[in-house]
mmCIF file of C-alpha atoms in Angstrom:
data_model
loop_
_atom_site.group_PDB
_atom_site.id
_atom_site.type_symbol
_atom_site.label_atom_id
_atom_site.label_comp_id
_atom_site.label_asym_id
_atom_site.label_seq_id
_atom_site.Cartn_x
_atom_site.Cartn_y
_atom_site.Cartn_z
ATOM 1 C CA MET O 1 315.688 62.901 127.872
ATOM 2 C CA ASN O 2 312.933 64.368 130.151
ATOM 3 C CA LYS O 3 313.292 67.517 131.875
ATOM 4 C CA SER O 4 313.752 66.053 135.378
ATOM 5 C CA ASN O 5 316.340 63.018 135.656
ATOM 6 C CA VAL O 6 319.041 61.478 137.843
ATOM 7 C CA ILE O 7 322.150 60.918 135.571
ATOM 8 C CA VAL O 8 325.097 58.583 137.305
ATOM 9 C CA ARG O 9 328.166 58.596 136.060
ATOM 10 C CA ILE O 10 329.196 54.982 135.437
ATOM 11 C CA LYS O 11 333.057 53.900 135.715
ATOM 12 C CA GLY O 12 335.520 51.126 136.251
ATOM 13 C CA GLY O 13 334.618 47.109 137.169
ATOM 14 C CA LEU O 14 331.534 46.000 137.470
ATOM 15 C CA GLY O 15 331.942 46.158 141.462
ATOM 16 C CA ASN O 16 332.343 50.135 141.282
ATOM 17 C CA GLN O 17 329.636 49.998 138.573
ATOM 18 C CA MET O 18 326.942 48.268 141.031
ATOM 19 C CA PHE O 19 327.965 51.005 143.919
ATOM 20 C CA GLN O 20 327.633 53.699 141.570
ATOM 21 C CA TYR O 21 324.011 52.168 140.187
ATOM 22 C CA ALA O 22 322.620 51.902 143.647
ATOM 23 C CA PHE O 23 323.347 55.373 144.766
ATOM 24 C CA GLY O 24 321.650 56.591 141.518
ATOM 25 C CA ARG O 25 318.879 54.336 141.805
ATOM 26 C CA LYS O 26 318.637 55.624 145.709
ATOM 27 C CA ILE O 27 318.465 59.455 144.750
ATOM 28 C CA ALA O 28 315.995 58.614 141.615
ATOM 29 C CA TYR O 29 313.784 57.120 144.002
ATOM 30 C CA GLN O 30 314.064 59.448 146.865
ATOM 31 C CA THR O 31 313.235 62.437 144.375
ATOM 32 C CA ASN O 32 311.030 60.469 142.189
ATOM 33 C CA LYS O 33 312.831 61.016 138.936
ATOM 34 C CA LYS O 34 313.771 59.042 136.043
ATOM 35 C CA LEU O 35 317.363 57.198 136.260
ATOM 36 C CA PHE O 36 319.732 57.946 133.461
ATOM 37 C CA ILE O 37 323.152 56.073 133.411
ATOM 38 C CA ASP O 38 325.944 57.820 131.463
ATOM 39 C CA ILE O 39 328.479 55.268 130.246
ATOM 40 C CA SER O 40 330.589 57.482 128.335
ATOM 41 C CA PHE O 41 333.643 56.400 130.345
ATOM 42 C CA TYR O 42 333.230 53.219 128.573
ATOM 43 C CA LYS O 43 333.856 54.860 125.100
ATOM 44 C CA ASN O 44 337.744 55.107 124.861
ATOM 45 C CA CYS O 45 338.224 52.462 127.839
ATOM 46 C CA ILE O 46 340.304 49.593 127.020
ATOM 47 C CA ASN O 47 340.795 47.167 130.004
ATOM 48 C CA ARG O 48 336.913 47.799 131.246
ATOM 49 C CA LYS O 49 333.627 47.338 129.911
ATOM 50 C CA PHE O 50 330.321 48.354 131.113
ATOM 51 C CA GLU O 51 328.349 45.245 132.268
ATOM 52 C CA LEU O 52 325.069 46.556 134.376
ATOM 53 C CA ASP O 53 323.448 45.569 131.508
ATOM 54 C CA ASN O 54 323.623 41.874 132.311
ATOM 55 C CA PHE O 55 321.431 42.455 135.315
ATOM 56 C CA CYS O 56 317.867 43.457 135.786
ATOM 57 C CA THR O 57 318.995 47.234 136.583
ATOM 58 C CA ILE O 58 316.026 49.989 135.239
ATOM 59 C CA GLY O 59 318.369 53.000 134.311
ATOM 60 C CA SER O 60 318.443 54.204 130.497
ATOM 61 C CA ILE O 61 321.393 54.445 128.760
ATOM 62 C CA ALA O 62 322.230 58.058 128.245
ATOM 63 C CA GLU O 63 325.484 57.663 126.101
ATOM 64 C CA ASP O 64 325.821 61.432 125.397
ATOM 65 C CA ILE O 65 323.567 62.227 128.357
ATOM 66 C CA ASP O 66 321.508 64.634 125.946
ATOM 67 C CA THR O 67 324.613 66.542 124.785
ATOM 68 C CA TYR O 68 325.801 67.333 128.559
ATOM 69 C CA ARG O 69 329.234 66.223 127.090
ATOM 70 C CA LEU O 70 328.672 66.797 123.585
ATOM 71 C CA GLN O 71 328.610 70.690 124.440
ATOM 72 C CA LEU O 72 332.427 70.165 124.832
ATOM 73 C CA LYS O 73 332.990 68.365 121.931
ATOM 74 C CA GLY O 74 335.130 71.541 120.250
ATOM 75 C CA VAL O 75 337.199 72.393 123.501
ATOM 76 C CA PHE O 76 337.177 68.844 124.839
ATOM 77 C CA PRO O 77 340.985 68.879 124.174
ATOM 78 C CA ARG O 78 341.843 71.989 126.304
ATOM 79 C CA LEU O 79 339.709 70.800 129.059
ATOM 80 C CA LEU O 80 341.910 67.997 130.372
ATOM 81 C CA PRO O 81 342.878 67.784 133.395
ATOM 82 C CA SER O 82 340.497 70.332 134.652
ATOM 83 C CA PHE O 83 337.514 68.436 132.850
ATOM 84 C CA THR O 84 335.269 67.774 136.131
ATOM 85 C CA TYR O 85 336.034 71.564 136.951
ATOM 86 C CA ARG O 86 334.867 72.647 133.583
ATOM 87 C CA LEU O 87 332.244 70.573 133.187
ATOM 88 C CA LYS O 88 330.318 71.367 136.860
ATOM 89 C CA ASN O 89 330.758 74.899 135.919
ATOM 90 C CA ILE O 90 328.708 74.078 132.405
ATOM 91 C CA LEU O 91 326.064 71.967 134.214
ATOM 92 C CA LYS O 92 325.768 74.513 136.858
ATOM 93 C CA ARG O 93 324.621 77.475 134.511
ATOM 94 C CA ARG O 94 322.218 74.809 132.829
ATOM 95 C CA HIS O 95 320.816 74.463 136.535
ATOM 96 C CA VAL O 96 321.813 71.108 137.138
ATOM 97 C CA LEU O 97 323.146 69.984 140.205
ATOM 98 C CA PHE O 98 325.828 68.524 139.839
ATOM 99 C CA TRP O 99 327.093 66.007 142.874
ATOM 100 C CA GLU O 100 330.519 64.800 143.841
ATOM 101 C CA GLU O 101 331.165 61.915 146.198
ATOM 102 C CA LYS O 102 333.069 64.666 148.331
ATOM 103 C CA GLU O 103 330.540 67.050 148.344
ATOM 104 C CA ASN O 104 327.381 66.906 151.081
ATOM 105 C CA CYS O 105 323.639 67.554 149.570
ATOM 106 C CA PRO O 106 321.429 68.647 152.212
ATOM 107 C CA ASP O 107 318.019 66.680 151.900
ATOM 108 C CA HIS O 108 315.835 69.855 151.953
ATOM 109 C CA ILE O 109 318.107 71.085 148.745
ATOM 110 C CA LEU O 110 317.745 67.584 146.992
ATOM 111 C CA HIS O 111 314.121 67.387 146.951
ATOM 112 C CA ARG O 112 313.058 70.751 146.205
ATOM 113 C CA TRP O 113 315.625 70.687 143.208
ATOM 114 C CA GLN O 114 313.389 70.297 140.083
ATOM 115 C CA LYS O 115 315.735 70.156 137.175
ATOM 116 C CA ASP O 116 318.213 67.219 136.663
ATOM 117 C CA ILE O 117 320.867 65.802 139.084
ATOM 118 C CA TYR O 118 324.265 64.768 137.661
ATOM 119 C CA LEU O 119 326.254 62.253 140.369
ATOM 120 C CA ASP O 120 329.673 61.499 140.001
ATOM 121 C CA GLY O 121 331.851 59.387 142.343
ATOM 122 C CA TYR O 122 332.264 55.891 143.557
ATOM 123 C CA TRP O 123 329.610 55.944 146.447
ATOM 124 C CA GLN O 124 330.944 52.907 148.366
ATOM 125 C CA GLY O 125 329.334 51.427 151.378
ATOM 126 C CA THR O 126 325.795 50.692 152.138
ATOM 127 C CA SER O 127 324.848 54.318 153.776
ATOM 128 C CA TYR O 128 324.723 54.886 150.258
ATOM 129 C CA PHE O 129 321.807 52.828 149.383
ATOM 130 C CA LYS O 130 320.391 51.155 152.532
ATOM 131 C CA SER O 131 316.752 52.637 152.287
ATOM 132 C CA ILE O 132 316.568 50.469 149.080
ATOM 133 C CA GLU O 133 318.030 47.347 149.645
ATOM 134 C CA HIS O 134 315.095 45.492 148.742
ATOM 135 C CA LEU O 135 315.108 47.053 145.257
ATOM 136 C CA LEU O 136 318.747 46.293 144.605
ATOM 137 C CA ARG O 137 318.650 42.675 145.592
ATOM 138 C CA LYS O 138 315.857 42.352 142.835
ATOM 139 C CA GLU O 139 317.978 44.663 140.075
ATOM 140 C CA PHE O 140 321.204 42.856 141.001
ATOM 141 C CA GLN O 141 319.952 39.527 139.571
ATOM 142 C CA LEU O 142 320.898 38.135 136.250
ATOM 143 C CA ALA O 143 318.517 39.448 133.010
ATOM 144 C CA GLN O 144 319.216 35.702 131.438
ATOM 145 C CA PRO O 145 319.882 32.450 132.884
ATOM 146 C CA LEU O 146 323.108 31.172 134.220
ATOM 147 C CA THR O 147 325.403 29.476 131.648
ATOM 148 C CA SER O 148 324.994 25.535 131.876
ATOM 149 C CA GLU O 149 328.555 25.301 133.517
ATOM 150 C CA SER O 150 327.540 27.880 136.074
ATOM 151 C CA GLN O 151 324.000 26.453 137.035
ATOM 152 C CA GLU O 152 325.962 22.895 137.484
ATOM 153 C CA ILE O 153 328.107 25.103 140.004
ATOM 154 C CA LYS O 154 325.016 26.224 141.478
ATOM 155 C CA ASP O 155 323.427 23.025 142.215
ATOM 156 C CA LYS O 156 326.475 21.633 143.657
ATOM 157 C CA ILE O 157 326.865 24.643 145.962
ATOM 158 C CA LEU O 158 322.949 24.133 147.126
ATOM 159 C CA SER O 159 323.479 20.583 147.835
ATOM 160 C CA LEU O 160 325.769 20.996 150.385
ATOM 161 C CA PRO O 161 325.568 22.108 154.131
ATOM 162 C CA CYS O 162 328.224 24.798 154.259
ATOM 163 C CA PRO O 163 329.563 25.894 151.091
ATOM 164 C CA VAL O 164 332.063 28.983 151.424
ATOM 165 C CA SER O 165 333.285 31.466 148.852
ATOM 166 C CA ILE O 166 337.135 32.756 148.489
ATOM 167 C CA HIS O 167 337.855 35.449 146.364
ATOM 168 C CA ILE O 168 341.541 35.317 145.129
ATOM 169 C CA ARG O 169 341.668 38.468 143.479
ATOM 170 C CA ARG O 170 345.104 39.277 141.588
ATOM 171 C CA GLY O 171 344.935 39.843 137.404
ATOM 172 C CA ASP O 172 345.578 43.631 136.906
ATOM 173 C CA TYR O 173 346.500 43.955 140.840
ATOM 174 C CA ALA O 174 349.407 41.330 139.956
ATOM 175 C CA LYS O 175 350.242 42.708 136.599
ATOM 176 C CA ASN O 176 349.991 46.403 136.727
ATOM 177 C CA ALA O 177 352.709 48.269 138.885
ATOM 178 C CA ASN O 178 350.558 51.452 139.130
ATOM 179 C CA ILE O 179 347.366 49.304 140.379
ATOM 180 C CA LEU O 180 349.561 46.770 142.498
ATOM 181 C CA SER O 181 350.994 50.179 144.581
ATOM 182 C CA VAL O 182 347.339 51.267 145.120
ATOM 183 C CA HIS O 183 345.485 48.390 146.144
ATOM 184 C CA GLY O 184 347.892 45.720 147.028
ATOM 185 C CA LEU O 185 347.363 41.787 147.181
ATOM 186 C CA CYS O 186 345.820 39.783 149.783
ATOM 187 C CA SER O 187 348.230 37.556 151.292
ATOM 188 C CA ILE O 188 348.229 33.585 151.643
ATOM 189 C CA ASP O 189 348.308 34.228 155.430
ATOM 190 C CA TYR O 190 345.081 36.615 155.189
ATOM 191 C CA TYR O 191 343.472 33.403 153.324
ATOM 192 C CA MET O 192 344.621 30.999 155.581
ATOM 193 C CA ASN O 193 343.613 33.201 159.118
ATOM 194 C CA ALA O 194 340.032 33.564 157.644
ATOM 195 C CA ILE O 195 339.711 29.958 156.848
ATOM 196 C CA ARG O 196 340.443 29.161 160.155
ATOM 197 C CA LEU O 197 338.046 31.375 161.374
ATOM 198 C CA VAL O 198 335.572 29.905 159.299
ATOM 199 C CA GLN O 199 336.333 26.538 160.461
ATOM 200 C CA GLU O 200 335.887 27.468 164.206
ATOM 201 C CA HIS O 201 332.440 28.752 163.443
ATOM 202 C CA SER O 202 331.194 26.135 161.163
ATOM 203 C CA SER O 203 331.617 22.467 160.418
ATOM 204 C CA LYS O 204 331.269 20.248 156.841
ATOM 205 C CA THR O 205 332.991 23.142 154.665
ATOM 206 C CA THR O 206 333.486 23.143 151.248
ATOM 207 C CA PHE O 207 335.076 26.009 149.939
ATOM 208 C CA PHE O 208 334.787 27.379 146.560
ATOM 209 C CA LEU O 209 337.573 29.248 145.088
ATOM 210 C CA PHE O 210 337.185 32.254 142.468
ATOM 211 C CA SER O 211 340.142 33.962 140.940
ATOM 212 C CA ASP O 212 341.310 35.797 137.818
ATOM 213 C CA ASP O 213 344.845 34.042 138.019
ATOM 214 C CA PRO O 214 343.142 30.215 138.550
ATOM 215 C CA GLY O 215 346.532 28.917 137.749
ATOM 216 C CA TRP O 216 348.254 30.701 140.656
ATOM 217 C CA VAL O 217 345.676 29.692 143.219
ATOM 218 C CA ASP O 218 345.940 25.851 141.956
ATOM 219 C CA LYS O 219 349.758 26.349 142.807
ATOM 220 C CA PHE O 220 349.813 28.280 145.945
ATOM 221 C CA ILE O 221 346.313 28.159 147.603
ATOM 222 C CA LYS O 222 344.293 25.119 146.617
ATOM 223 C CA PRO O 223 347.083 22.381 148.251
ATOM 224 C CA LYS O 224 346.573 24.146 151.696
ATOM 225 C CA ILE O 225 342.875 24.085 151.650
ATOM 226 C CA PRO O 226 341.352 20.516 151.967
ATOM 227 C CA ASN O 227 337.467 19.992 150.628
ATOM 228 C CA SER O 228 337.960 23.054 148.006
ATOM 229 C CA ILE O 229 337.047 23.272 144.371
ATOM 230 C CA ASN O 230 338.855 25.814 142.042
ATOM 231 C CA VAL O 231 335.802 27.162 140.255
ATOM 232 C CA SER O 232 337.775 29.282 138.156
ATOM 233 C CA ALA O 233 340.201 26.617 136.591
ATOM 234 C CA LEU O 234 337.323 23.957 136.185
ATOM 235 C CA TYR O 235 334.878 25.822 134.631
ATOM 236 C CA ALA O 236 337.328 28.652 132.789
ATOM 237 C CA ASN O 237 334.825 29.676 129.404
ATOM 238 C CA ARG O 238 332.281 31.537 131.300
ATOM 239 C CA PRO O 239 330.978 35.397 132.091
ATOM 240 C CA ASN O 240 332.902 36.501 134.962
ATOM 241 C CA TYR O 241 329.966 38.436 136.668
ATOM 242 C CA GLU O 242 328.058 34.855 136.996
ATOM 243 C CA ASP O 243 330.843 34.182 139.613
ATOM 244 C CA MET O 244 329.499 37.288 141.650
ATOM 245 C CA LEU O 245 326.204 35.305 141.625
ATOM 246 C CA LEU O 246 327.739 31.837 142.650
ATOM 247 C CA MET O 247 329.687 33.575 145.286
ATOM 248 C CA SER O 248 326.041 35.020 146.666
ATOM 249 C CA TYR O 249 324.628 31.295 147.077
ATOM 250 C CA CYS O 250 327.369 30.102 149.742
ATOM 251 C CA LYS O 251 327.009 30.499 153.065
ATOM 252 C CA HIS O 252 329.929 32.211 154.316
ATOM 253 C CA HIS O 253 332.322 34.392 152.624
ATOM 254 C CA ILE O 254 336.129 35.262 152.387
ATOM 255 C CA ILE O 255 336.444 38.589 150.205
ATOM 256 C CA ALA O 256 339.610 40.053 148.558
ATOM 257 C CA ASN O 257 340.289 43.664 148.559
ATOM 258 C CA SER O 258 337.750 44.223 145.868
ATOM 259 C CA THR O 259 334.396 45.704 145.578
ATOM 260 C CA PHE O 260 333.578 42.177 142.758
ATOM 261 C CA SER O 261 333.671 40.177 145.877
ATOM 262 C CA TRP O 262 332.107 42.601 148.251
ATOM 263 C CA TRP O 263 328.843 42.357 145.911
ATOM 264 C CA GLY O 264 329.088 38.574 145.879
ATOM 265 C CA ALA O 265 329.128 38.525 149.751
ATOM 266 C CA TRP O 266 326.432 41.433 150.051
ATOM 267 C CA LEU O 267 323.951 39.590 147.695
ATOM 268 C CA SER O 268 323.870 36.490 149.752
ATOM 269 C CA SER O 269 320.441 36.116 151.557
ATOM 270 C CA PRO O 270 320.930 37.797 154.883
ATOM 271 C CA SER O 271 321.308 35.146 157.811
ATOM 272 C CA VAL O 272 322.273 35.807 161.504
ATOM 273 C CA ASN O 273 324.620 32.878 161.012
ATOM 274 C CA LYS O 274 326.268 34.057 157.732
ATOM 275 C CA LEU O 275 329.939 34.642 158.506
ATOM 276 C CA THR O 276 331.833 37.334 156.046
ATOM 277 C CA ILE O 277 335.258 38.190 156.272
ATOM 278 C CA ALA O 278 337.476 41.122 154.843
ATOM 279 C CA PRO O 279 340.838 42.137 154.879
ATOM 280 C CA LYS O 280 342.091 44.657 157.135
ATOM 281 C CA ARG O 281 344.197 46.495 154.204
ATOM 282 C CA TRP O 282 342.415 47.181 151.646
ATOM 283 C CA PHE O 283 344.627 49.663 149.909
ATOM 284 C CA ALA O 284 348.442 49.345 149.806
ATOM 285 C CA THR O 285 349.150 53.035 151.372
ATOM 286 C CA GLN O 286 351.889 52.872 154.127
ATOM 287 C CA ASN O 287 349.292 54.492 156.426
ATOM 288 C CA PRO O 288 346.379 52.378 156.885
ATOM 289 C CA ILE O 289 342.829 53.990 155.087
ATOM 290 C CA ASP O 290 339.751 53.965 157.151
ATOM 291 C CA ILE O 291 337.130 51.426 155.730
ATOM 292 C CA SER O 292 335.161 51.071 158.121
ATOM 293 C CA SER O 293 332.210 52.920 156.094
ATOM 294 C CA LEU O 294 332.881 50.101 153.217
ATOM 295 C CA ILE O 295 332.776 47.269 155.345
ATOM 296 C CA PRO O 296 329.376 46.510 157.453
ATOM 297 C CA ASN O 297 329.133 46.138 160.835
ATOM 298 C CA HIS O 298 328.903 42.375 161.172
ATOM 299 C CA TRP O 299 331.477 41.827 158.554
ATOM 300 C CA VAL O 300 334.601 40.717 160.356
ATOM 301 C CA ILE O 301 337.966 42.384 159.388
ATOM 302 C CA ILE O 302 341.322 40.984 159.897
#
């Protein structure tokens, strides 16, 4: 690894990975440094996998971050749960700028910093990458052609006057009690209210349903929506990241409380007539959490 780089820690599912990459890409572009991607999170992760390599992203993989983490090899078992704190101190002694999401890094420090910068956070929201949106729209295209099944869906979407994507996220949200207690699930009422808004806004709508629980969607959602296609049920054996790109080809979007469909909507071609609807409750906490920084101003929150 060269002497002056930006290293961004990648963690979580694809939507989170894209936010993290976007911020790392912005900082590398802004400071004229090379971008490295730390994917060590996935070495012992069972439920998630690194998926950015399916896109035209430019960051080099740094699995061991040039010994940043390997330095801790002998003492690693004793570090948890204070791993981040200890790592931060070690990197600081090496004159590496360790930047966590909760901290602010003034531009004058960022631009004068001659050594490496290590980023650790989720960095969710367009404010973290607005200046390089044009680059991200190119780099978040697939590195390989769509599968034949997804190409068929894309052709269908593009042939229609008003295709609308609907993302119903259940999967781990519904099956894992701990995750459910944090994120919660979007209600059927949310989807029906969002559909009414779209229908008031546009005519000749066709709804494309994307879900990690297509059986549930077939039973509880699809019968309520005339002129709808349950993509995930009809075309099951496809990479899930292709669904994100298929969502982006739609004209309007109804997203779940999920960064996956957030990116599906954001990657859609910008248009003054585009309607994107997002849920007001992104988390299942009793006191509502402010999501204004996550949801673009022109999206509708219900």
